[in-house]
Short mmCIF file of C-alpha atoms in Angstrom, two decimals:
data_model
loop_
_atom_site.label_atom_id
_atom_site.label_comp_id
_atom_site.label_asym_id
_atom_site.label_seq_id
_atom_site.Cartn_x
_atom_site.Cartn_y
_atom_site.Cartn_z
CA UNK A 82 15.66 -44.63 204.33
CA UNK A 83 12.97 -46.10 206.76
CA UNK A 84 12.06 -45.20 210.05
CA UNK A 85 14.41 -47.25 211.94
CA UNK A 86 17.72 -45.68 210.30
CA UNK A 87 16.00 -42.36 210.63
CA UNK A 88 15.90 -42.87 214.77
CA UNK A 89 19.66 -44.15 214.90
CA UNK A 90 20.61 -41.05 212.76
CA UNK A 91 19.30 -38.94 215.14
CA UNK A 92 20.17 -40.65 217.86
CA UNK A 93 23.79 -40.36 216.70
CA UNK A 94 23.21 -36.49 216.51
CA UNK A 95 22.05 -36.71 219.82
CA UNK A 96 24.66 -38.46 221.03
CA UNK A 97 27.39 -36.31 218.93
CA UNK A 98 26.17 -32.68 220.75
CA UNK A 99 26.49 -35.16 224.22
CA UNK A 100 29.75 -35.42 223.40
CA UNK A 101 30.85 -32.16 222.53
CA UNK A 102 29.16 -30.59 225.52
CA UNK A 103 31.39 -32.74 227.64
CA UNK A 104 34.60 -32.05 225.38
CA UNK A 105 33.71 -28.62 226.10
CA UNK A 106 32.99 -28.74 229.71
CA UNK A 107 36.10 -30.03 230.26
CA UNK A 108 38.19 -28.21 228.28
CA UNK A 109 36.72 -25.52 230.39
CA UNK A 110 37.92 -27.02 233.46
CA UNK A 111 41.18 -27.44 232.49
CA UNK A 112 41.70 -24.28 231.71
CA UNK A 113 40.25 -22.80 234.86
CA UNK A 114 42.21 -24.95 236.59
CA UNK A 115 45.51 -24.37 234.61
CA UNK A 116 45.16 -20.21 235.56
CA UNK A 117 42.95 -18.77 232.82
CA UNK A 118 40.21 -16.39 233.72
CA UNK A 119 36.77 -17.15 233.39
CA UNK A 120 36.04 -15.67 230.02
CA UNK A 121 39.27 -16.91 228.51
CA UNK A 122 38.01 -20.47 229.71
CA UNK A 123 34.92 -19.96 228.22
CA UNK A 124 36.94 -19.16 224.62
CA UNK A 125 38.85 -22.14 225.07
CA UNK A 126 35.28 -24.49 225.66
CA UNK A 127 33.95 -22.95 223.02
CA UNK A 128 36.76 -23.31 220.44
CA UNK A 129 36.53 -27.21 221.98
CA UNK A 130 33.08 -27.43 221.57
CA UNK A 131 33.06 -26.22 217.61
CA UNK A 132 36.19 -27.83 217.02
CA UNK A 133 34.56 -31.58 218.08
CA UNK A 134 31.23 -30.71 216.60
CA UNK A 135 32.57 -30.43 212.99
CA UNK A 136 35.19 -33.37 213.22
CA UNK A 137 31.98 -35.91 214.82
CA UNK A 138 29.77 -34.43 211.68
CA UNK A 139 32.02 -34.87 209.23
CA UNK A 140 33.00 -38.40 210.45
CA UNK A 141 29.07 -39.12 210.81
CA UNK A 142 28.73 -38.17 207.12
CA UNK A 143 31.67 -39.91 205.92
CA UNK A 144 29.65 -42.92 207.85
CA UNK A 145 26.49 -42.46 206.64
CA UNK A 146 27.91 -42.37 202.91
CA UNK A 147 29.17 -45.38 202.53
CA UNK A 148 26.46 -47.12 204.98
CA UNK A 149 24.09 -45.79 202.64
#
């Protein structure tokens, strides 16, 4: 692996926690805004924010497989 697929690896880490912080900050505000209290919203994010986390790694390494 040289240095060039090395930086777009991590750049599509980078890019995959981006995304799951704003999966998660939404979920959040959806469910503050459909009635749920603050620390059941923050259960929700966070279920949102593992949930998308492990689907975009396992796609990434299903990628990076046959890529490689």
């Amino acid at each position: 692996m040289n240095l060039t697929h090395t930086a777009v690896l991590l750049m599509a880490v980078a890019l995959a926690v981006i995304f799951a912080c704003l999966v998660a900050g939404i979920a959040f505000a959806v469910a503050r805004w459909g009635g749920a209290q603050v620390p059941e919203a923050l259960a929700r994010s966070g279920k949102a924010l593992a949930t998308t986390l492990t689907v975009v790694s396992a796609v990434m390494a299903v990628v990076v497989t046959v890529l490689k």
